[in-house]
Amino acid sequence: MLIGIDGRPFYGPAAGTGRYVGELCRQLDGLLPHARFKVYGNRDMQLPIHSPRWEARGDSSALWSRLPPSAWYFARAGRLAQQDGVNLFWGSANFLPLGLGPHVPAVLTVYDMVHHLYPHTMSCRHRMAYSLFFRSGLRRANRIIAISQGTADHLREHFGVSAHDIVKPQVGENFHRPRLEEINAVRSRYGLPAHFLLSVSTLEPRKNLGTLVHALVALAQSGRAPDLALVLVGQRGWKNTPLLAQLAAARQSGVAIIETGYVPNADLPSLYAAATCVVMPSLYEGFGMPILEALHCGATVLASDTPETREAGGQAANYTAPTERDLQAAIGQLWSQRSAVSPSACSHRIPPANWRHEAAKMATLFRQLS
């Protein structure tokens, strides 16, 4: 079996999509020991598996190689995969390429409905890609995978399409309660304050970080949490001008805010464990991997109250509406109760994690189609 895979999740530092696809690939490598894999991309890729059975497939044409990554994927990956004789193609990140012949079975993974529910939070380039190619991918796919029941429900409601299965994000082996010395080393490395809220996400409008900043400033100015800082982990994304202005104003008002940028995967468990509270105030998420990761590291978690984030956090997380007033009230309550809450109090309610179980669903689909 020769399986083609969209390589875009493996460009640059691995964010949520890259971690999700990478973990599934590591499991698929063991579940499909006789399969070979070609990963299609026109940029340098960090493949999750180093094996003769895994190959990065670029483009021999210098002219085509100069295309932007997504444009190259739509225009070239399907045709190259067909030329290579793949038995199946996995569109691992919301889209299938053009040019896949009808005899090539295709599996499409859909993460969220941001382009339909919150299009104003996206860049023009991404909105255009969805308007041009998303529906065609749904029609072309032989099997559609959603990453949450919420995404599956939205697919059915807004596009009249039923997901064939749900393959939920899990946590990697390194996401567990770190030792105290590990936490202290990360505290020193990033200059972390004694008490801080932690957000792990790309800095972009859908993450609603400006509202979180306003809520924290209001708490500080009211005297309810004057020593509570904010640590933002993640790369700056798009449409950031208002957020950057809010961060500058918050700092001028006396609230400590640290932007770490991208953080290696190995440092995340200690960052989660060191935080007073991990906050995900997003307007919308397809699932919310940081919620599950943080819970497994012993963190207190506060997330926007949506069906998808409840899938991630279950009964172990705290939830609130993502408004300034509600965030302020929820953070204030957690801050006042911090000394009374045992880190292990909700550990029995943390959703179990099993990447192999989820990847087995993919392996079954691949075998059926090929």
PDB file of N, CA and C in Angstrom, residues 230-322:
ATOM      1  N   LEU A 230       0.141  37.540  32.703  1.00  0.00           N
ATOM      2  CA  LEU A 230      -0.331  36.786  31.549  1.00  0.00           C
ATOM      3  C   LEU A 230       0.871  36.348  30.726  1.00  0.00           C
ATOM      4  N   VAL A 231       0.917  35.065  30.406  1.00  0.00           N
ATOM      5  CA  VAL A 231       1.969  34.514  29.554  1.00  0.00           C
ATOM      6  C   VAL A 231       1.309  33.981  28.286  1.00  0.00           C
ATOM      7  N   LEU A 232       1.754  34.487  27.143  1.00  0.00           N
ATOM      8  CA  LEU A 232       1.211  34.086  25.849  1.00  0.00           C
ATOM      9  C   LEU A 232       2.238  33.227  25.121  1.00  0.00           C
ATOM     10  N   VAL A 233       1.908  31.967  24.916  1.00  0.00           N
ATOM     11  CA  VAL A 233       2.764  31.035  24.187  1.00  0.00           C
ATOM     12  C   VAL A 233       2.172  30.828  22.799  1.00  0.00           C
ATOM     13  N   GLY A 234       2.953  31.094  21.778  1.00  0.00           N
ATOM     14  CA  GLY A 234       2.472  30.908  20.420  1.00  0.00           C
ATOM     15  C   GLY A 234       2.972  32.004  19.502  1.00  0.00           C
ATOM     16  N   GLN A 235       2.970  31.718  18.234  1.00  0.00           N
ATOM     17  CA  GLN A 235       3.457  32.672  17.250  1.00  0.00           C
ATOM     18  C   GLN A 235       2.392  33.718  16.946  1.00  0.00           C
ATOM     19  N   ARG A 236       2.842  34.900  16.571  1.00  0.00           N
ATOM     20  CA  ARG A 236       1.906  35.933  16.133  1.00  0.00           C
ATOM     21  C   ARG A 236       1.318  35.525  14.788  1.00  0.00           C
ATOM     22  N   GLY A 237       0.003  35.617  14.689  1.00  0.00           N
ATOM     23  CA  GLY A 237      -0.661  35.184  13.484  1.00  0.00           C
ATOM     24  C   GLY A 237      -1.021  36.326  12.561  1.00  0.00           C
ATOM     25  N   TRP A 238      -2.297  36.673  12.469  1.00  0.00           N
ATOM     26  CA  TRP A 238      -2.785  37.659  11.502  1.00  0.00           C
ATOM     27  C   TRP A 238      -3.802  38.571  12.187  1.00  0.00           C
ATOM     28  N   LYS A 239      -4.066  39.715  11.549  1.00  0.00           N
ATOM     29  CA  LYS A 239      -5.019  40.705  12.067  1.00  0.00           C
ATOM     30  C   LYS A 239      -4.744  41.011  13.540  1.00  0.00           C
ATOM     31  N   ASN A 240      -3.473  41.333  13.824  1.00  0.00           N
ATOM     32  CA  ASN A 240      -3.020  41.477  15.211  1.00  0.00           C
ATOM     33  C   ASN A 240      -2.936  42.912  15.707  1.00  0.00           C
ATOM     34  N   THR A 241      -3.154  43.903  14.850  1.00  0.00           N
ATOM     35  CA  THR A 241      -2.941  45.290  15.262  1.00  0.00           C
ATOM     36  C   THR A 241      -3.732  45.659  16.517  1.00  0.00           C
ATOM     37  N   PRO A 242      -5.043  45.337  16.607  1.00  0.00           N
ATOM     38  CA  PRO A 242      -5.776  45.674  17.834  1.00  0.00           C
ATOM     39  C   PRO A 242      -5.227  44.958  19.064  1.00  0.00           C
ATOM     40  N   LEU A 243      -4.871  43.686  18.918  1.00  0.00           N
ATOM     41  CA  LEU A 243      -4.357  42.941  20.063  1.00  0.00           C
ATOM     42  C   LEU A 243      -3.039  43.518  20.550  1.00  0.00           C
ATOM     43  N   LEU A 244      -2.149  43.844  19.640  1.00  0.00           N
ATOM     44  CA  LEU A 244      -0.856  44.391  20.053  1.00  0.00           C
ATOM     45  C   LEU A 244      -1.029  45.713  20.784  1.00  0.00           C
ATOM     46  N   ALA A 245      -1.987  46.516  20.337  1.00  0.00           N
ATOM     47  CA  ALA A 245      -2.281  47.770  21.043  1.00  0.00           C
ATOM     48  C   ALA A 245      -2.825  47.490  22.436  1.00  0.00           C
ATOM     49  N   GLN A 246      -3.668  46.475  22.564  1.00  0.00           N
ATOM     50  CA  GLN A 246      -4.215  46.116  23.883  1.00  0.00           C
ATOM     51  C   GLN A 246      -3.124  45.601  24.814  1.00  0.00           C
ATOM     52  N   LEU A 247      -2.196  44.834  24.284  1.00  0.00           N
ATOM     53  CA  LEU A 247      -1.091  44.343  25.102  1.00  0.00           C
ATOM     54  C   LEU A 247      -0.227  45.504  25.594  1.00  0.00           C
ATOM     55  N   ALA A 248       0.050  46.456  24.705  1.00  0.00           N
ATOM     56  CA  ALA A 248       0.854  47.617  25.106  1.00  0.00           C
ATOM     57  C   ALA A 248       0.154  48.424  26.186  1.00  0.00           C
ATOM     58  N   ALA A 249      -1.152  48.645  26.033  1.00  0.00           N
ATOM     59  CA  ALA A 249      -1.910  49.412  27.031  1.00  0.00           C
ATOM     60  C   ALA A 249      -1.955  48.681  28.362  1.00  0.00           C
ATOM     61  N   ALA A 250      -2.104  47.365  28.321  1.00  0.00           N
ATOM     62  CA  ALA A 250      -2.141  46.588  29.558  1.00  0.00           C
ATOM     63  C   ALA A 250      -0.817  46.677  30.295  1.00  0.00           C
ATOM     64  N   ARG A 251       0.278  46.618  29.553  1.00  0.00           N
ATOM     65  CA  ARG A 251       1.589  46.731  30.191  1.00  0.00           C
ATOM     66  C   ARG A 251       1.763  48.114  30.829  1.00  0.00           C
ATOM     67  N   GLN A 252       1.292  49.141  30.141  1.00  0.00           N
ATOM     68  CA  GLN A 252       1.392  50.496  30.691  1.00  0.00           C
ATOM     69  C   GLN A 252       0.563  50.652  31.966  1.00  0.00           C
ATOM     70  N   SER A 253      -0.513  49.866  32.067  1.00  0.00           N
ATOM     71  CA  SER A 253      -1.359  49.942  33.268  1.00  0.00           C
ATOM     72  C   SER A 253      -0.770  49.167  34.438  1.00  0.00           C
ATOM     73  N   GLY A 254       0.313  48.433  34.182  1.00  0.00           N
ATOM     74  CA  GLY A 254       0.983  47.712  35.261  1.00  0.00           C
ATOM     75  C   GLY A 254       0.820  46.210  35.247  1.00  0.00           C
ATOM     76  N   VAL A 255       0.080  45.670  34.276  1.00  0.00           N
ATOM     77  CA  VAL A 255      -0.090  44.216  34.186  1.00  0.00           C
ATOM     78  C   VAL A 255       1.114  43.614  33.459  1.00  0.00           C
ATOM     79  N   ALA A 256       1.720  42.606  34.061  1.00  0.00           N
ATOM     80  CA  ALA A 256       2.885  41.952  33.452  1.00  0.00           C
ATOM     81  C   ALA A 256       2.410  40.981  32.376  1.00  0.00           C
ATOM     82  N   ILE A 257       2.934  41.136  31.165  1.00  0.00           N
ATOM     83  CA  ILE A 257       2.581  40.254  30.054  1.00  0.00           C
ATOM     84  C   ILE A 257       3.864  39.793  29.378  1.00  0.00           C
ATOM     85  N   ILE A 258       3.997  38.477  29.228  1.00  0.00           N
ATOM     86  CA  ILE A 258       5.172  37.880  28.592  1.00  0.00           C
ATOM     87  C   ILE A 258       4.721  37.169  27.319  1.00  0.00           C
ATOM     88  N   GLU A 259       5.362  37.478  26.208  1.00  0.00           N
ATOM     89  CA  GLU A 259       5.154  36.739  24.963  1.00  0.00           C
ATOM     90  C   GLU A 259       6.381  35.862  24.732  1.00  0.00           C
ATOM     91  N   THR A 260       6.192  34.573  24.729  1.00  0.00           N
ATOM     92  CA  THR A 260       7.327  33.670  24.534  1.00  0.00           C
ATOM     93  C   THR A 260       7.550  33.327  23.067  1.00  0.00           C
ATOM     94  N   GLY A 261       6.546  33.555  22.210  1.00  0.00           N
ATOM     95  CA  GLY A 261       6.623  33.037  20.846  1.00  0.00           C
ATOM     96  C   GLY A 261       6.493  31.526  20.859  1.00  0.00           C
ATOM     97  N   TYR A 262       7.031  30.901  19.820  1.00  0.00           N
ATOM     98  CA  TYR A 262       6.969  29.442  19.744  1.00  0.00           C
ATOM     99  C   TYR A 262       7.775  28.822  20.877  1.00  0.00           C
ATOM    100  N   VAL A 263       7.230  27.765  21.471  1.00  0.00           N
ATOM    101  CA  VAL A 263       7.884  27.054  22.560  1.00  0.00           C
ATOM    102  C   VAL A 263       8.033  25.587  22.159  1.00  0.00           C
ATOM    103  N   PRO A 264       9.198  24.980  22.350  1.00  0.00           N
ATOM    104  CA  PRO A 264       9.362  23.559  22.025  1.00  0.00           C
ATOM    105  C   PRO A 264       8.369  22.695  22.790  1.00  0.00           C
ATOM    106  N   ASN A 265       7.952  21.624  22.145  1.00  0.00           N
ATOM    107  CA  ASN A 265       6.983  20.709  22.740  1.00  0.00           C
ATOM    108  C   ASN A 265       7.429  20.221  24.118  1.00  0.00           C
ATOM    109  N   ALA A 266       8.732  20.047  24.294  1.00  0.00           N
ATOM    110  CA  ALA A 266       9.250  19.505  25.549  1.00  0.00           C
ATOM    111  C   ALA A 266       9.039  20.448  26.726  1.00  0.00           C
ATOM    112  N   ASP A 267       8.891  21.753  26.461  1.00  0.00           N
ATOM    113  CA  ASP A 267       8.725  22.722  27.547  1.00  0.00           C
ATOM    114  C   ASP A 267       7.268  22.935  27.943  1.00  0.00           C
ATOM    115  N   LEU A 268       6.347  22.505  27.104  1.00  0.00           N
ATOM    116  CA  LEU A 268       4.930  22.784  27.375  1.00  0.00           C
ATOM    117  C   LEU A 268       4.420  22.166  28.679  1.00  0.00           C
ATOM    118  N   PRO A 269       4.741  20.901  29.019  1.00  0.00           N
ATOM    119  CA  PRO A 269       4.209  20.350  30.264  1.00  0.00           C
ATOM    120  C   PRO A 269       4.552  21.181  31.501  1.00  0.00           C
ATOM    121  N   SER A 270       5.779  21.659  31.584  1.00  0.00           N
ATOM    122  CA  SER A 270       6.166  22.462  32.747  1.00  0.00           C
ATOM    123  C   SER A 270       5.504  23.834  32.729  1.00  0.00           C
ATOM    124  N   LEU A 271       5.302  24.408  31.550  1.00  0.00           N
ATOM    125  CA  LEU A 271       4.574  25.670  31.460  1.00  0.00           C
ATOM    126  C   LEU A 271       3.140  25.496  31.929  1.00  0.00           C
ATOM    127  N   TYR A 272       2.498  24.419  31.482  1.00  0.00           N
ATOM    128  CA  TYR A 272       1.137  24.148  31.939  1.00  0.00           C
ATOM    129  C   TYR A 272       1.097  23.990  33.455  1.00  0.00           C
ATOM    130  N   ALA A 273       2.019  23.182  33.981  1.00  0.00           N
ATOM    131  CA  ALA A 273       2.002  22.878  35.411  1.00  0.00           C
ATOM    132  C   ALA A 273       2.322  24.100  36.266  1.00  0.00           C
ATOM    133  N   ALA A 274       3.141  25.013  35.747  1.00  0.00           N
ATOM    134  CA  ALA A 274       3.534  26.193  36.514  1.00  0.00           C
ATOM    135  C   ALA A 274       2.437  27.255  36.561  1.00  0.00           C
ATOM    136  N   ALA A 275       1.505  27.219  35.604  1.00  0.00           N
ATOM    137  CA  ALA A 275       0.497  28.278  35.495  1.00  0.00           C
ATOM    138  C   ALA A 275      -0.499  28.224  36.639  1.00  0.00           C
ATOM    139  N   THR A 276      -0.927  29.402  37.069  1.00  0.00           N
ATOM    140  CA  THR A 276      -2.026  29.479  38.017  1.00  0.00           C
ATOM    141  C   THR A 276      -3.297  28.939  37.378  1.00  0.00           C
ATOM    142  N   CYS A 277      -3.481  29.259  36.113  1.00  0.00           N
ATOM    143  CA  CYS A 277      -4.618  28.753  35.354  1.00  0.00           C
ATOM    144  C   CYS A 277      -4.288  28.830  33.873  1.00  0.00           C
ATOM    145  N   VAL A 278      -4.619  27.792  33.136  1.00  0.00           N
ATOM    146  CA  VAL A 278      -4.508  27.792  31.678  1.00  0.00           C
ATOM    147  C   VAL A 278      -5.856  28.236  31.121  1.00  0.00           C
ATOM    148  N   VAL A 279      -5.845  29.283  30.296  1.00  0.00           N
ATOM    149  CA  VAL A 279      -7.091  29.879  29.825  1.00  0.00           C
ATOM    150  C   VAL A 279      -7.176  29.763  28.303  1.00  0.00           C
ATOM    151  N   MET A 280      -8.314  29.274  27.813  1.00  0.00           N
ATOM    152  CA  MET A 280      -8.592  29.235  26.374  1.00  0.00           C
ATOM    153  C   MET A 280      -9.930  29.960  26.153  1.00  0.00           C
ATOM    154  N   PRO A 281      -9.870  31.284  25.895  1.00  0.00           N
ATOM    155  CA  PRO A 281     -11.101  32.080  25.784  1.00  0.00           C
ATOM    156  C   PRO A 281     -11.635  32.194  24.360  1.00  0.00           C
ATOM    157  N   SER A 282     -11.319  31.231  23.516  1.00  0.00           N
ATOM    158  CA  SER A 282     -11.608  31.312  22.084  1.00  0.00           C
ATOM    159  C   SER A 282     -13.094  31.531  21.794  1.00  0.00           C
ATOM    160  N   LEU A 283     -13.343  32.222  20.694  1.00  0.00           N
ATOM    161  CA  LEU A 283     -14.707  32.342  20.203  1.00  0.00           C
ATOM    162  C   LEU A 283     -15.211  30.987  19.726  1.00  0.00           C
ATOM    163  N   TYR A 284     -14.298  30.174  19.216  1.00  0.00           N
ATOM    164  CA  TYR A 284     -14.685  28.867  18.674  1.00  0.00           C
ATOM    165  C   TYR A 284     -13.434  28.019  18.493  1.00  0.00           C
ATOM    166  N   GLU A 285     -13.551  26.722  18.746  1.00  0.00           N
ATOM    167  CA  GLU A 285     -12.484  25.760  18.511  1.00  0.00           C
ATOM    168  C   GLU A 285     -13.074  24.519  17.856  1.00  0.00           C
ATOM    169  N   GLY A 286     -12.282  23.859  17.034  1.00  0.00           N
ATOM    170  CA  GLY A 286     -12.697  22.574  16.500  1.00  0.00           C
ATOM    171  C   GLY A 286     -12.582  21.469  17.531  1.00  0.00           C
ATOM    172  N   PHE A 287     -11.683  21.654  18.519  1.00  0.00           N
ATOM    173  CA  PHE A 287     -11.536  20.726  19.645  1.00  0.00           C
ATOM    174  C   PHE A 287     -10.910  21.457  20.825  1.00  0.00           C
ATOM    175  N   GLY A 288      -9.643  21.811  20.723  1.00  0.00           N
ATOM    176  CA  GLY A 288      -8.954  22.484  21.821  1.00  0.00           C
ATOM    177  C   GLY A 288      -7.908  21.604  22.466  1.00  0.00           C
ATOM    178  N   MET A 289      -6.865  21.250  21.694  1.00  0.00           N
ATOM    179  CA  MET A 289      -5.816  20.372  22.211  1.00  0.00           C
ATOM    180  C   MET A 289      -5.146  20.880  23.482  1.00  0.00           C
ATOM    181  N   PRO A 290      -4.846  22.196  23.618  1.00  0.00           N
ATOM    182  CA  PRO A 290      -4.189  22.650  24.849  1.00  0.00           C
ATOM    183  C   PRO A 290      -4.991  22.356  26.113  1.00  0.00           C
ATOM    184  N   ILE A 291      -6.315  22.284  26.006  1.00  0.00           N
ATOM    185  CA  ILE A 291      -7.128  21.962  27.178  1.00  0.00           C
ATOM    186  C   ILE A 291      -6.765  20.576  27.696  1.00  0.00           C
ATOM    187  N   LEU A 292      -6.775  19.612  26.798  1.00  0.00           N
ATOM    188  CA  LEU A 292      -6.473  18.236  27.191  1.00  0.00           C
ATOM    189  C   LEU A 292      -5.028  18.094  27.656  1.00  0.00           C
ATOM    190  N   GLU A 293      -4.101  18.738  26.942  1.00  0.00           N
ATOM    191  CA  GLU A 293      -2.693  18.676  27.339  1.00  0.00           C
ATOM    192  C   GLU A 293      -2.492  19.241  28.734  1.00  0.00           C
ATOM    193  N   ALA A 294      -3.085  20.397  29.006  1.00  0.00           N
ATOM    194  CA  ALA A 294      -2.910  21.049  30.298  1.00  0.00           C
ATOM    195  C   ALA A 294      -3.476  20.205  31.432  1.00  0.00           C
ATOM    196  N   LEU A 295      -4.637  19.600  31.215  1.00  0.00           N
ATOM    197  CA  LEU A 295      -5.232  18.769  32.258  1.00  0.00           C
ATOM    198  C   LEU A 295      -4.340  17.589  32.601  1.00  0.00           C
ATOM    199  N   HIS A 296      -3.726  16.984  31.603  1.00  0.00           N
ATOM    200  CA  HIS A 296      -2.842  15.849  31.856  1.00  0.00           C
ATOM    201  C   HIS A 296      -1.571  16.264  32.590  1.00  0.00           C
ATOM    202  N   CYS A 297      -1.261  17.557  32.553  1.00  0.00           N
ATOM    203  CA  CYS A 297      -0.076  18.056  33.262  1.00  0.00           C
ATOM    204  C   CYS A 297      -0.424  18.613  34.641  1.00  0.00           C
ATOM    205  N   GLY A 298      -1.664  18.425  35.066  1.00  0.00           N
ATOM    206  CA  GLY A 298      -2.071  18.840  36.402  1.00  0.00           C
ATOM    207  C   GLY A 298      -2.509  20.274  36.525  1.00  0.00           C
ATOM    208  N   ALA A 299      -2.808  20.948  35.419  1.00  0.00           N
ATOM    209  CA  ALA A 299      -3.162  22.360  35.452  1.00  0.00           C
ATOM    210  C   ALA A 299      -4.653  22.560  35.725  1.00  0.00           C
ATOM    211  N   THR A 300      -4.966  23.726  36.297  1.00  0.00           N
ATOM    212  CA  THR A 300      -6.345  24.205  36.345  1.00  0.00           C
ATOM    213  C   THR A 300      -6.646  24.854  35.004  1.00  0.00           C
ATOM    214  N   VAL A 301      -7.785  24.538  34.407  1.00  0.00           N
ATOM    215  CA  VAL A 301      -8.111  25.002  33.064  1.00  0.00           C
ATOM    216  C   VAL A 301      -9.442  25.734  33.062  1.00  0.00           C
ATOM    217  N   LEU A 302      -9.449  26.879  32.375  1.00  0.00           N
ATOM    218  CA  LEU A 302     -10.674  27.641  32.137  1.00  0.00           C
ATOM    219  C   LEU A 302     -10.825  27.808  30.630  1.00  0.00           C
ATOM    220  N   ALA A 303     -11.964  27.379  30.075  1.00  0.00           N
ATOM    221  CA  ALA A 303     -12.165  27.430  28.633  1.00  0.00           C
ATOM    222  C   ALA A 303     -13.531  28.017  28.306  1.00  0.00           C
ATOM    223  N   SER A 304     -13.654  28.525  27.089  1.00  0.00           N
ATOM    224  CA  SER A 304     -14.954  28.964  26.603  1.00  0.00           C
ATOM    225  C   SER A 304     -15.914  27.783  26.594  1.00  0.00           C
ATOM    226  N   ASP A 305     -17.161  28.065  26.912  1.00  0.00           N
ATOM    227  CA  ASP A 305     -18.146  27.002  27.041  1.00  0.00           C
ATOM    228  C   ASP A 305     -18.775  26.704  25.682  1.00  0.00           C
ATOM    229  N   THR A 306     -18.187  25.751  24.963  1.00  0.00           N
ATOM    230  CA  THR A 306     -18.720  25.304  23.683  1.00  0.00           C
ATOM    231  C   THR A 306     -18.744  23.773  23.682  1.00  0.00           C
ATOM    232  N   PRO A 307     -19.553  23.157  22.820  1.00  0.00           N
ATOM    233  CA  PRO A 307     -19.571  21.693  22.785  1.00  0.00           C
ATOM    234  C   PRO A 307     -18.197  21.094  22.498  1.00  0.00           C
ATOM    235  N   GLU A 308     -17.417  21.753  21.632  1.00  0.00           N
ATOM    236  CA  GLU A 308     -16.109  21.203  21.256  1.00  0.00           C
ATOM    237  C   GLU A 308     -15.116  21.267  22.415  1.00  0.00           C
ATOM    238  N   THR A 309     -15.077  22.381  23.144  1.00  0.00           N
ATOM    239  CA  THR A 309     -14.140  22.464  24.261  1.00  0.00           C
ATOM    240  C   THR A 309     -14.553  21.526  25.392  1.00  0.00           C
ATOM    241  N   ARG A 310     -15.842  21.282  25.544  1.00  0.00           N
ATOM    242  CA  ARG A 310     -16.286  20.302  26.543  1.00  0.00           C
ATOM    243  C   ARG A 310     -15.903  18.883  26.134  1.00  0.00           C
ATOM    244  N   GLU A 311     -15.805  18.620  24.846  1.00  0.00           N
ATOM    245  CA  GLU A 311     -15.279  17.333  24.405  1.00  0.00           C
ATOM    246  C   GLU A 311     -13.824  17.180  24.829  1.00  0.00           C
ATOM    247  N   ALA A 312     -13.086  18.266  24.780  1.00  0.00           N
ATOM    248  CA  ALA A 312     -11.667  18.218  25.153  1.00  0.00           C
ATOM    249  C   ALA A 312     -11.475  18.117  26.659  1.00  0.00           C
ATOM    250  N   GLY A 313     -12.239  18.897  27.420  1.00  0.00           N
ATOM    251  CA  GLY A 313     -11.998  18.996  28.859  1.00  0.00           C
ATOM    252  C   GLY A 313     -12.895  18.172  29.740  1.00  0.00           C
ATOM    253  N   GLY A 314     -14.019  17.710  29.199  1.00  0.00           N
ATOM    254  CA  GLY A 314     -14.930  16.911  30.017  1.00  0.00           C
ATOM    255  C   GLY A 314     -15.309  17.617  31.304  1.00  0.00           C
ATOM    256  N   GLN A 315     -15.390  16.857  32.378  1.00  0.00           N
ATOM    257  CA  GLN A 315     -15.770  17.406  33.678  1.00  0.00           C
ATOM    258  C   GLN A 315     -14.582  17.973  34.450  1.00  0.00           C
ATOM    259  N   ALA A 316     -13.389  17.832  33.909  1.00  0.00           N
ATOM    260  CA  ALA A 316     -12.198  18.249  34.657  1.00  0.00           C
ATOM    261  C   ALA A 316     -11.856  19.719  34.480  1.00  0.00           C
ATOM    262  N   ALA A 317     -12.377  20.365  33.426  1.00  0.00           N
ATOM    263  CA  ALA A 317     -12.087  21.780  33.176  1.00  0.00           C
ATOM    264  C   ALA A 317     -13.208  22.654  33.701  1.00  0.00           C
ATOM    265  N   ASN A 318     -12.929  23.961  33.759  1.00  0.00           N
ATOM    266  CA  ASN A 318     -13.926  24.973  34.100  1.00  0.00           C
ATOM    267  C   ASN A 318     -14.324  25.701  32.818  1.00  0.00           C
ATOM    268  N   TYR A 319     -15.572  26.150  32.737  1.00  0.00           N
ATOM    269  CA  TYR A 319     -16.066  26.764  31.513  1.00  0.00           C
ATOM    270  C   TYR A 319     -16.785  28.074  31.811  1.00  0.00           C
ATOM    271  N   THR A 320     -16.718  28.976  30.826  1.00  0.00           N
ATOM    272  CA  THR A 320     -17.397  30.262  30.951  1.00  0.00           C
ATOM    273  C   THR A 320     -17.703  30.809  29.565  1.00  0.00           C
ATOM    274  N   ALA A 321     -18.633  31.746  29.492  1.00  0.00           N
ATOM    275  CA  ALA A 321     -18.854  32.457  28.234  1.00  0.00           C
ATOM    276  C   ALA A 321     -17.635  33.328  27.948  1.00  0.00           C
ATOM    277  N   PRO A 322     -17.229  33.476  26.681  1.00  0.00           N
ATOM    278  CA  PRO A 322     -15.997  34.208  26.359  1.00  0.00           C
ATOM    279  C   PRO A 322     -16.190  35.722  26.271  1.00  0.00           C
TER     280      PRO A 322
END
